[in-house]
Coordinates of C-alpha atoms in Angstrom, one line a residue:
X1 CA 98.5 50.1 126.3
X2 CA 99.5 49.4 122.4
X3 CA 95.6 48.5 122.1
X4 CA 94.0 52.1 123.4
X5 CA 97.0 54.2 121.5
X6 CA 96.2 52.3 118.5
X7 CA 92.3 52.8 119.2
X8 CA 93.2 56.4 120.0
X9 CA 94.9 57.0 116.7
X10 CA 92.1 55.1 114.8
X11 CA 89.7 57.5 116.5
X12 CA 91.7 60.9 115.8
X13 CA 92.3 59.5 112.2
X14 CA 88.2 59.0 111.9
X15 CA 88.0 62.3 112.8
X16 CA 90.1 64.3 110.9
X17 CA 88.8 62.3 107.8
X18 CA 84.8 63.1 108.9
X19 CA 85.6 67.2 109.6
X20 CA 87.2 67.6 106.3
X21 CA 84.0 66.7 104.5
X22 CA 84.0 65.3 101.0
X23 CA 87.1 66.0 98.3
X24 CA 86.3 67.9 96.0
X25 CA 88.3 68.0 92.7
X26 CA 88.6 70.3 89.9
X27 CA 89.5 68.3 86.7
X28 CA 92.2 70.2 84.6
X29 CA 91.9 70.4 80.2
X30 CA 93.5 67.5 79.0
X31 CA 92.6 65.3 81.8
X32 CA 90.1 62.3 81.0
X33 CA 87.7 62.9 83.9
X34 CA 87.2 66.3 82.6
X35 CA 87.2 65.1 79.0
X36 CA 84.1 62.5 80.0
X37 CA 81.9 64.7 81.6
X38 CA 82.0 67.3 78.8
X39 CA 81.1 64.9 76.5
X40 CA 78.5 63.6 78.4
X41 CA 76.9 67.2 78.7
X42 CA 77.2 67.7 75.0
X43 CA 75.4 64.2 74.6
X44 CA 72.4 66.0 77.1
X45 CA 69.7 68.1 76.4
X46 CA 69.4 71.1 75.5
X47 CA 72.9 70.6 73.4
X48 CA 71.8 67.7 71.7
X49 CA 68.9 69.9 69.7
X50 CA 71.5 72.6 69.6
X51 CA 73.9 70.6 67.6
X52 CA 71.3 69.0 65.3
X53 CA 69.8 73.1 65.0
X54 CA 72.9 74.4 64.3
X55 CA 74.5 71.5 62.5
X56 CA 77.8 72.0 64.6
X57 CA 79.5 70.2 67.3
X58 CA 79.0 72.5 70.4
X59 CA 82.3 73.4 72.7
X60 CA 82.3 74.8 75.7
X61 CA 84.1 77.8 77.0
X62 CA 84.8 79.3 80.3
X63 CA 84.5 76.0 81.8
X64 CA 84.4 74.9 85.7
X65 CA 84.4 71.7 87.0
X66 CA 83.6 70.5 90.7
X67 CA 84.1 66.8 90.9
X68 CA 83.3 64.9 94.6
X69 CA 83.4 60.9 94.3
X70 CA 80.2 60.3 91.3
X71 CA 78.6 63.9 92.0
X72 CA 79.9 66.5 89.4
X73 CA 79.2 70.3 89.5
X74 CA 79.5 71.8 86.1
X75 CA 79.3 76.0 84.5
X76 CA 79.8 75.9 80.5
X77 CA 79.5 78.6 78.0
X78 CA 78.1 76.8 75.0
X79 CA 78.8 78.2 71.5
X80 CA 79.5 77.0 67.9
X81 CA 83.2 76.6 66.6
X82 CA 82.7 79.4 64.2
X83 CA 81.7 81.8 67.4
X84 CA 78.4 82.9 65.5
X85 CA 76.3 81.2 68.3
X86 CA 76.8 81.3 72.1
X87 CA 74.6 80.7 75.4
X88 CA 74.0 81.8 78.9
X89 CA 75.9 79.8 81.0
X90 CA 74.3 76.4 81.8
X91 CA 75.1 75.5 85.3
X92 CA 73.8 72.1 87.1
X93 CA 74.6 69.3 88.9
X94 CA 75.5 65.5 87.1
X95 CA 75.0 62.6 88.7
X96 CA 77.8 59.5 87.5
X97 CA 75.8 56.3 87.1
X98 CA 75.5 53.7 84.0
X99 CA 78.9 54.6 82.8
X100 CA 77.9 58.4 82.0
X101 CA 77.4 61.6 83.9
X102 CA 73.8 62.6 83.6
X103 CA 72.5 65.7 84.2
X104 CA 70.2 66.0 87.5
X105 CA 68.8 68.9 87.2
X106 CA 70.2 72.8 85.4
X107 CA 69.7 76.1 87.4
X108 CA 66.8 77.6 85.9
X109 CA 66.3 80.5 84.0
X110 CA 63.7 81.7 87.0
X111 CA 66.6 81.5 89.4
X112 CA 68.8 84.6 87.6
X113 CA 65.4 86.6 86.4
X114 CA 64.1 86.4 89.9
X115 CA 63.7 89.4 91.8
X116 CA 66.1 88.1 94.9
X117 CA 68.2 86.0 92.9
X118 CA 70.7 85.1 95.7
X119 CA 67.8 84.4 97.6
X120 CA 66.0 82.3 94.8
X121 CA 69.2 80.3 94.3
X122 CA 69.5 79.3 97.6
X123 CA 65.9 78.0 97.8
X124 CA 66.7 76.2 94.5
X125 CA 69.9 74.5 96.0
X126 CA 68.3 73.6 99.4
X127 CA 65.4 71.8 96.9
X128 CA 68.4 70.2 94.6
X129 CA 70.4 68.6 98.0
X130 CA 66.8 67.1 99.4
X131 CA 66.2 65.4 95.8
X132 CA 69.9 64.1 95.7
X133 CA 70.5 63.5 99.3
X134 CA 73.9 61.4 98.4
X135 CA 75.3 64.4 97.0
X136 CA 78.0 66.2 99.0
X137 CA 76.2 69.4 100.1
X138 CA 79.5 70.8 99.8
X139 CA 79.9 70.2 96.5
X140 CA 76.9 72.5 95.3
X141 CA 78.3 76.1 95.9
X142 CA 76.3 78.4 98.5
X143 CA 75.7 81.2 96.5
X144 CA 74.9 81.2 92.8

């Protein structure tokens, strides 16, 4: 009796746990994770060139953050300290591996000029889940 109501619990427990899909966090300013990943995007391209271009460390406004497990999903504003350069948006997905998040792949510029964009971004994130099948689909937000 103690064996099945354990096995029943286990079984309820599992699936709970497997409904609720993957956590998602969103890092807050100040904490590390949050810290790490924004350095890691300033270290990627295209804001590497932009720093050495504009001879200015590049922060990032209006900032959001979608952590699940090693799979990040990142929107920055990129501009200069002095505000006399800013960006689009660059939005994308980073991959945790080797000690640093790497960028997988941006949204691209074709996405937002298309003439459907809602439609080209969801072609563009069904493409982005089959090329990063470990990432929580979840994670990558349905509409652009």
């Amino acid at each position: 009796m103690q064996i099945r109501l354990l096995l029943a619990l286990f079984v309820f427990s599992f699936g709970l746990a497997a409904s609720r899909g993957a956590e998602i966090l969103a890092p807050q300013p100040g904490t590390p994770l949050r810290q790490t990943i924004l350095d890691d995007l300033r270290a990627a391209e295209p804001t590497v060139s932009t720093q050495k271009e504009k001879k200015q460390k590049i922060i990032f406004d209006k900032v959001v953050l979608r952590v699940s497990g090693e799979w990040a999903w990142f929107s920055v504003s990129p501009r200069t300290p002095d505000g006399k350069w800013q960006s689009e948006p660059m939005t994308g997905l980073a991959h945790h591996r080797g000690g640093h998040w790497k960028v997988m792949e941006y949204v691209g510029d074709e996405v937002a000029s298309a003439d459907e964009p809602q439609k080209a971004y969801q072609a563009w994130r069904v493409e982005l889940l089959k090329k990063n099948p470990q990432c929580p689909p979840e994670l990558v937000p349905k509409k652009g």
